[in-house]
């Protein structure tokens, strides 16, 4: 049994203050110990007491409490990441694979994202986003383009017991990965000596940068996991809840956008005919390069978490120079908005131990059942609020980050 969680952020998000950032010459990176997960008594990290609470607008409140479904154990032929029944239980007798995928405009359309069970979109630096995609039930022939890892990638592979494939990282992130419990068994990257055949170059026409031509796929990375003796079905200590039945209550929503700024505004439109959400970025529909099909999801979850600028650096480009690396503190609890079947439900996310995946709740003992199928997680800073564009449509402009120690 899990102890009672006191959740104070369900209907109240924390506004963070803007702190300026220059572009000094980066200092030499120093090894940083792996983060120790917060004890179960620890609530979500919050900013300084001077921050001003701002309620989300609008607030979606369930009119009826969902009946808590049985979430453990799943039958052996049901995918615990999607709630979908597989043709054979043997499909799940393998390790999940996490792959870092670019969201640079010149890297679109990306390969393989429609085959991912889960996709996390998060800020990198300078309001540009990147994806970490989790592949378990499907194996696209190609995934990418593959780009560099970030601090959030110390958390996501641990949550889903996955092997993590990526290409490079800043000196500070590299040392954190090297000192983590993921290294070396669950890490696959060229800068740690993992090259061909696990990663390979695939030029895809004019306009592609060289750094956007690196690809991999779950099949070859699982071969690496097999060689390392870890290609086995994971045992997840916590599970998300799923239900085919649409949720009762909540607020009808047919469109929402998250303004990550730059060229990465995430936009989701509900398609009632298919019962799925369709993805666009900065006003342009996104597709999967492998099939040409639109990117779609059964569930979209906005996850509000503390974003902190660290004391080491990422190089944006020759033009923009160096900028602080971001730590997204995806442990403890925090607010969440769950979108499925054209409805938004207000709730909270929870992750009490390092090996726990994110779970979603209306209240203790009452999980929010997701629609069986794939899920996209949109990670945003605490303090991000929503404003109504018109009936059934929302916009979420991002708030600022906190400096280290704030």
Coordinates of C-alpha atoms in Angstrom, one line a residue:
X1 CA 0.0 0.0 0.0
X2 CA 1.2 3.5 -0.8
X3 CA 1.0 6.2 1.9
X4 CA -1.5 9.0 1.5
X5 CA -0.1 11.8 -0.8
X6 CA -1.0 15.3 0.1
X7 CA -1.5 17.0 -3.2
X8 CA -1.7 20.8 -3.2
X9 CA -1.2 21.4 -6.9
X10 CA -4.4 20.0 -8.4
X11 CA -6.1 23.3 -9.1
X12 CA -3.2 25.6 -8.5
X13 CA -0.1 26.0 -10.6
X14 CA 3.0 27.9 -9.4
X15 CA 4.1 30.9 -11.4
X16 CA 7.9 31.2 -11.8
X17 CA 9.9 34.5 -12.2
X18 CA 11.9 35.2 -15.3
X19 CA 15.6 35.3 -14.7
X20 CA 17.9 36.6 -17.4
X21 CA 20.6 34.4 -19.0
X22 CA 23.8 35.5 -20.7
X23 CA 26.1 33.6 -23.0
X24 CA 29.4 33.3 -21.1
X25 CA 32.1 30.9 -21.9
X26 CA 31.1 27.5 -20.5
X27 CA 33.2 26.3 -17.5
X28 CA 34.7 22.9 -17.5
X29 CA 32.2 20.2 -16.5
X30 CA 32.6 18.5 -13.2
X31 CA 31.2 15.1 -12.4
X32 CA 27.9 15.3 -10.6
X33 CA 26.5 12.4 -8.5
X34 CA 23.4 10.6 -9.7
X35 CA 20.3 12.1 -8.3
X36 CA 18.9 10.2 -5.3
X37 CA 15.2 9.8 -5.7
X38 CA 13.1 11.8 -3.3
X39 CA 11.9 9.8 -0.3
X40 CA 8.2 8.9 -0.4
X41 CA 7.4 11.5 2.2
X42 CA 8.8 14.3 0.0
X43 CA 6.3 16.4 -1.9
X44 CA 6.8 18.0 -5.3
X45 CA 9.8 20.4 -5.4
X46 CA 8.4 24.0 -5.4
X47 CA 10.0 27.4 -6.1
X48 CA 10.8 30.0 -3.5
X49 CA 8.1 31.3 -1.2
X50 CA 8.0 34.6 -3.1
X51 CA 6.3 32.9 -6.1
X52 CA 2.7 33.9 -6.7
X53 CA 0.1 31.2 -7.1
X54 CA -1.9 31.4 -10.4
X55 CA -4.9 29.1 -10.9
X56 CA -5.1 27.4 -14.3
X57 CA -7.6 28.8 -16.7
X58 CA -10.0 27.2 -17.3
X59 CA -10.2 24.6 -14.6
X60 CA -11.6 21.2 -15.6
X61 CA -13.3 19.4 -12.8
X62 CA -14.6 15.8 -13.1
X63 CA -18.3 15.7 -12.3
X64 CA -18.1 12.1 -11.2
X65 CA -15.2 10.2 -9.7
X66 CA -14.1 7.3 -12.0
X67 CA -14.3 3.9 -10.6
X68 CA -10.8 2.6 -9.8
X69 CA -10.1 -0.2 -12.3
X70 CA -7.9 -3.1 -11.6
X71 CA -4.5 -2.1 -12.9
X72 CA -2.3 -4.9 -11.6
X73 CA -1.4 -7.3 -12.8
X74 CA -2.1 -7.0 -16.5
X75 CA -2.6 -10.2 -18.4
X76 CA 0.7 -11.3 -20.0
X77 CA -0.6 -10.4 -23.5
X78 CA -1.6 -6.9 -22.6
X79 CA 0.9 -4.1 -23.2
X80 CA 1.3 -2.2 -19.9
X81 CA 2.3 1.0 -21.8
X82 CA -0.7 1.1 -24.0
X83 CA -3.4 -1.1 -22.5
X84 CA -3.7 -2.9 -25.8
X85 CA -4.1 -6.7 -26.2
X86 CA -1.3 -8.2 -28.3
X87 CA -1.6 -11.0 -30.8
X88 CA 0.9 -13.0 -28.7
X89 CA 2.3 -12.5 -25.2
X90 CA 5.8 -13.2 -26.6
X91 CA 5.8 -9.8 -28.3
X92 CA 6.2 -8.3 -24.8
X93 CA 9.0 -10.7 -23.7
X94 CA 11.7 -8.0 -24.5
X95 CA 13.1 -4.8 -23.2
X96 CA 11.5 -1.4 -24.1
X97 CA 13.7 0.9 -26.2
X98 CA 14.0 4.6 -25.7
X99 CA 15.3 6.7 -28.6
X100 CA 16.1 10.4 -28.7
X101 CA 14.5 12.1 -31.8
X102 CA 15.1 15.6 -33.2
X103 CA 12.3 18.1 -33.5
X104 CA 14.3 20.6 -35.5
X105 CA 12.2 21.9 -38.4
X106 CA 14.8 20.6 -40.9
X107 CA 14.5 17.1 -39.4
X108 CA 10.8 16.8 -40.0
X109 CA 9.1 14.6 -40.9
X110 CA 10.7 12.2 -38.4
X111 CA 10.8 8.5 -38.9
X112 CA 9.0 6.0 -36.7
X113 CA 7.1 8.2 -34.2
X114 CA 3.7 6.7 -35.0
X115 CA 5.1 3.3 -33.9
X116 CA 6.1 4.5 -30.4
X117 CA 4.0 3.5 -27.4
X118 CA 4.9 6.7 -25.6
X119 CA 6.5 10.0 -26.7
X120 CA 7.8 12.7 -24.4
X121 CA 8.2 16.2 -25.8
X122 CA 10.3 18.5 -23.6
X123 CA 12.2 21.8 -23.7
X124 CA 15.9 21.6 -24.5
X125 CA 17.3 25.1 -24.5
X126 CA 16.1 28.3 -26.1
X127 CA 12.5 27.1 -26.3
X128 CA 13.3 24.4 -28.8
X129 CA 11.9 20.9 -28.1
X130 CA 13.0 17.4 -28.5
X131 CA 11.4 13.9 -28.2
X132 CA 12.2 10.8 -26.3
X133 CA 10.2 8.0 -27.8
X134 CA 9.5 4.6 -26.1
X135 CA 9.2 1.5 -28.4
X136 CA 7.9 -1.7 -26.9
X137 CA 5.1 -3.3 -28.9
X138 CA 6.2 -2.2 -32.4
X139 CA 9.5 -2.0 -34.2
X140 CA 9.7 0.5 -37.0
X141 CA 12.3 -0.2 -39.6
X142 CA 13.9 3.2 -39.0
X143 CA 13.8 5.8 -36.2
X144 CA 15.2 9.3 -36.1
X145 CA 16.8 11.5 -36.8
X146 CA 18.7 10.6 -33.6
X147 CA 20.0 13.5 -31.6
X148 CA 21.8 14.3 -28.3
X149 CA 20.5 13.4 -24.8
X150 CA 19.4 15.7 -22.0
X151 CA 19.1 15.4 -18.2
X152 CA 15.5 14.2 -18.6
X153 CA 17.0 11.1 -20.2
X154 CA 18.3 10.1 -16.8
X155 CA 14.6 9.7 -15.7
X156 CA 12.7 8.3 -18.7
X157 CA 14.7 5.1 -19.3
X158 CA 14.6 4.4 -15.6
X159 CA 10.8 4.8 -15.5
X160 CA 10.2 2.3 -18.4
X161 CA 13.2 0.0 -17.7
X162 CA 14.5 0.8 -21.2
X163 CA 17.7 0.7 -23.1
X164 CA 18.4 4.3 -24.2
X165 CA 19.7 5.1 -27.7
X166 CA 21.0 8.7 -28.5
X167 CA 23.9 10.5 -30.1
X168 CA 26.1 12.6 -27.9
X169 CA 25.5 15.0 -25.0
X170 CA 27.1 18.0 -23.4
X171 CA 30.1 17.3 -21.0
X172 CA 27.9 17.9 -18.0
X173 CA 25.1 15.5 -19.1
X174 CA 27.7 13.0 -20.2
X175 CA 29.2 12.9 -16.7
X176 CA 25.8 12.6 -15.1
X177 CA 24.9 9.6 -17.4
X178 CA 28.3 8.0 -16.8
X179 CA 27.7 8.2 -13.0
X180 CA 24.1 7.0 -13.2
X181 CA 22.7 3.5 -12.6
X182 CA 21.9 3.3 -16.3
X183 CA 25.5 3.2 -17.3
X184 CA 26.9 1.3 -19.1
X185 CA 24.3 -1.5 -19.6
X186 CA 21.3 0.6 -20.6
X187 CA 23.1 3.2 -22.6
X188 CA 23.8 3.1 -26.3
X189 CA 25.5 6.1 -27.9
X190 CA 28.4 6.7 -30.3
X191 CA 30.3 8.8 -27.7
X192 CA 30.4 5.7 -25.5
X193 CA 31.7 3.5 -28.4
X194 CA 28.4 2.2 -29.8
X195 CA 28.5 2.9 -33.6
X196 CA 27.6 0.9 -36.6
X197 CA 25.5 -1.2 -37.1
X198 CA 23.4 0.2 -34.2
X199 CA 23.6 3.8 -35.6
X200 CA 23.9 4.7 -39.3
X201 CA 23.7 7.6 -41.6
X202 CA 20.7 8.0 -43.9
X203 CA 20.8 11.3 -46.0
X204 CA 17.2 12.2 -46.9
X205 CA 17.5 15.0 -49.5
X206 CA 18.2 18.7 -49.6
X207 CA 17.9 20.9 -46.5
X208 CA 19.0 18.2 -44.1
X209 CA 21.8 19.1 -41.7
X210 CA 24.5 16.5 -41.3
X211 CA 23.5 16.1 -37.6
X212 CA 20.0 15.2 -38.7
X213 CA 21.1 12.2 -40.8
X214 CA 21.8 9.7 -38.0
X215 CA 19.3 6.9 -37.5
X216 CA 18.7 3.7 -35.6
X217 CA 15.8 1.4 -34.9
X218 CA 14.5 -0.7 -31.9
X219 CA 15.4 -4.0 -33.6
X220 CA 19.2 -3.3 -33.8
X221 CA 19.2 -1.8 -30.3
X222 CA 17.5 -4.9 -28.9
X223 CA 20.2 -6.9 -30.5
X224 CA 22.6 -4.9 -28.4
X225 CA 20.4 -5.5 -25.3
X226 CA 20.5 -9.2 -26.1
X227 CA 24.3 -9.1 -26.2
X228 CA 24.3 -7.4 -22.8
X229 CA 21.9 -9.9 -21.3
X230 CA 19.1 -7.5 -20.6
X231 CA 16.6 -8.2 -23.4
X232 CA 13.8 -9.3 -21.1
X233 CA 10.3 -8.4 -20.2
X234 CA 10.3 -5.7 -17.5
X235 CA 8.4 -6.0 -14.2
X236 CA 6.9 -2.6 -13.6
X237 CA 6.1 -1.8 -9.9
X238 CA 3.5 0.8 -10.9
X239 CA 1.1 0.8 -13.8
X240 CA -1.1 3.3 -15.6
X241 CA -4.8 2.6 -15.8
X242 CA -6.7 2.0 -19.1
X243 CA -10.3 1.7 -20.0
X244 CA -12.2 1.6 -23.4
X245 CA -15.1 3.4 -21.8
X246 CA -15.0 7.2 -22.4
X247 CA -14.5 9.3 -19.2
X248 CA -17.5 10.9 -17.6
X249 CA -17.3 14.6 -16.7
X250 CA -14.5 16.9 -17.6
X251 CA -14.5 19.6 -20.2
X252 CA -15.1 19.1 -23.9
X253 CA -11.9 20.1 -25.8
X254 CA -11.4 19.7 -29.5
X255 CA -8.1 21.7 -29.9
X256 CA -5.3 22.8 -27.7
X257 CA -1.8 24.2 -28.3
X258 CA 1.3 24.5 -26.1
X259 CA 3.4 27.5 -27.1
X260 CA 7.0 26.3 -26.7
X261 CA 7.8 29.3 -28.9
X262 CA 10.5 29.3 -31.6
X263 CA 9.4 26.7 -34.2
X264 CA 8.0 24.2 -31.8
X265 CA 4.5 25.1 -30.9
X266 CA 2.7 21.8 -30.3
X267 CA -0.9 21.7 -31.6
X268 CA -3.4 18.9 -31.1
X269 CA -6.8 18.6 -32.8
X270 CA -9.4 16.0 -31.9
X271 CA -10.7 13.9 -34.8
X272 CA -14.1 12.5 -33.7
X273 CA -14.3 10.1 -36.7
X274 CA -11.1 8.3 -35.6
X275 CA -11.3 9.0 -31.9
X276 CA -7.7 10.2 -32.0
X277 CA -5.7 13.5 -31.6
X278 CA -3.8 14.8 -34.7
X279 CA -0.5 16.5 -34.3
X280 CA 0.7 19.8 -35.9
X281 CA 3.8 21.9 -35.1
X282 CA 3.8 25.6 -35.7
X283 CA 0.7 25.3 -37.9
X284 CA 2.0 22.5 -40.1
X285 CA 0.6 18.9 -39.8
X286 CA 3.3 16.4 -38.8
X287 CA 3.6 13.1 -40.5
X288 CA 5.6 10.0 -40.1
X289 CA 8.3 9.8 -42.8
X290 CA 8.0 6.0 -43.1
X291 CA 4.3 6.0 -44.0
X292 CA 3.3 9.6 -44.8
X293 CA 0.5 9.1 -42.2
X294 CA -0.4 12.0 -39.8
X295 CA 1.1 11.7 -36.3
X296 CA -1.8 10.8 -34.0
X297 CA -2.3 9.7 -30.3
X298 CA -5.0 8.2 -28.3
X299 CA -4.1 10.3 -25.2
X300 CA -2.3 13.5 -24.7
X301 CA -1.1 14.5 -21.2
X302 CA 0.3 17.8 -20.2
X303 CA 2.7 17.2 -17.3
X304 CA 3.6 20.2 -15.2
X305 CA 7.0 19.8 -13.6
X306 CA 9.7 22.0 -12.0
X307 CA 12.2 23.1 -14.7
X308 CA 15.5 24.4 -13.4
X309 CA 18.5 25.9 -15.2
X310 CA 21.6 24.0 -14.0
X311 CA 25.1 25.2 -13.5
X312 CA 26.5 23.6 -16.7
X313 CA 26.0 24.4 -20.4
X314 CA 24.6 23.2 -23.7
X315 CA 25.8 24.7 -27.0
X316 CA 22.8 25.9 -29.0
X317 CA 24.7 26.9 -32.2
X318 CA 27.5 29.2 -33.3
X319 CA 24.9 32.0 -33.6
X320 CA 23.3 31.6 -30.2
X321 CA 26.3 30.3 -28.3
X322 CA 26.0 28.6 -24.9
X323 CA 23.0 28.3 -22.6
X324 CA 22.2 26.6 -19.3
X325 CA 21.1 23.0 -19.4
X326 CA 17.7 22.3 -18.0
X327 CA 16.8 19.8 -15.3
X328 CA 13.2 18.7 -15.5
X329 CA 12.3 17.4 -12.0
X330 CA 10.1 14.5 -12.9
X331 CA 9.8 13.0 -9.5
X332 CA 7.3 13.4 -6.6
X333 CA 3.9 14.7 -7.8
X334 CA 2.6 17.6 -9.9
X335 CA -0.4 18.8 -11.8
X336 CA -1.6 17.1 -15.0
X337 CA -4.2 17.6 -17.7
X338 CA -5.4 14.4 -19.4
X339 CA -7.0 14.6 -22.9
X340 CA -8.8 11.6 -24.4
X341 CA -11.9 11.2 -26.6
X342 CA -12.3 15.0 -26.9
X343 CA -12.5 15.6 -23.1
X344 CA -10.0 17.2 -20.7
X345 CA -9.7 15.9 -17.1
X346 CA -7.8 17.8 -14.4
X347 CA -5.7 15.6 -12.2
X348 CA -2.1 15.0 -11.0
X349 CA 0.8 12.8 -11.9
X350 CA 2.8 10.8 -9.4
X351 CA 6.2 9.1 -9.4
X352 CA 7.4 8.2 -5.9
X353 CA 10.3 5.9 -6.8
X354 CA 13.0 6.0 -9.5
X355 CA 11.7 2.8 -11.2
X356 CA 8.1 4.0 -11.2
X357 CA 6.5 5.1 -14.4
X358 CA 4.2 8.2 -14.3
X359 CA 0.7 7.4 -13.1
X360 CA -2.3 9.8 -13.2
X361 CA -4.9 10.4 -10.6
X362 CA -8.0 12.4 -9.8
X363 CA -7.6 11.6 -6.1
X364 CA -5.9 8.9 -4.0
X365 CA -7.2 5.5 -5.0
X366 CA -8.9 6.9 -8.1
X367 CA -6.7 6.7 -11.2
X368 CA -7.5 8.4 -14.5
X369 CA -8.1 5.7 -17.0
X370 CA -6.3 6.3 -20.3
X371 CA -7.7 5.2 -23.7
X372 CA -6.0 2.1 -24.9
X373 CA -3.4 3.2 -27.4
X374 CA -0.3 5.4 -27.6
X375 CA 0.2 8.5 -25.4
X376 CA 2.1 11.7 -25.9
X377 CA 3.4 13.6 -22.8
X378 CA 3.9 17.3 -23.1
X379 CA 6.3 18.4 -20.4
X380 CA 5.9 22.1 -19.4
X381 CA 7.2 24.2 -16.5
X382 CA 5.2 24.8 -13.3
X383 CA 3.4 28.0 -13.6
X384 CA 2.3 27.4 -17.2
X385 CA -1.4 28.3 -17.4
X386 CA -4.1 27.8 -20.0
X387 CA -6.2 30.4 -21.7
X388 CA -9.4 29.9 -23.7
X389 CA -9.1 30.7 -27.4
X390 CA -12.8 30.0 -27.9
X391 CA -15.2 27.4 -26.7
X392 CA -13.5 24.0 -26.7
X393 CA -10.1 25.4 -27.6
X394 CA -7.1 26.2 -25.3
X395 CA -3.7 27.8 -25.5
X396 CA -0.9 27.3 -23.0
X397 CA 1.9 29.9 -23.2
X398 CA 5.0 28.7 -21.3
X399 CA 6.3 30.3 -18.1
X400 CA 9.9 31.0 -17.3
X401 CA 12.4 28.5 -15.8
X402 CA 14.0 28.8 -12.4
X403 CA 17.7 29.2 -11.8
X404 CA 19.5 26.5 -9.9
X405 CA 18.7 26.8 -6.2
X406 CA 15.4 28.7 -6.8

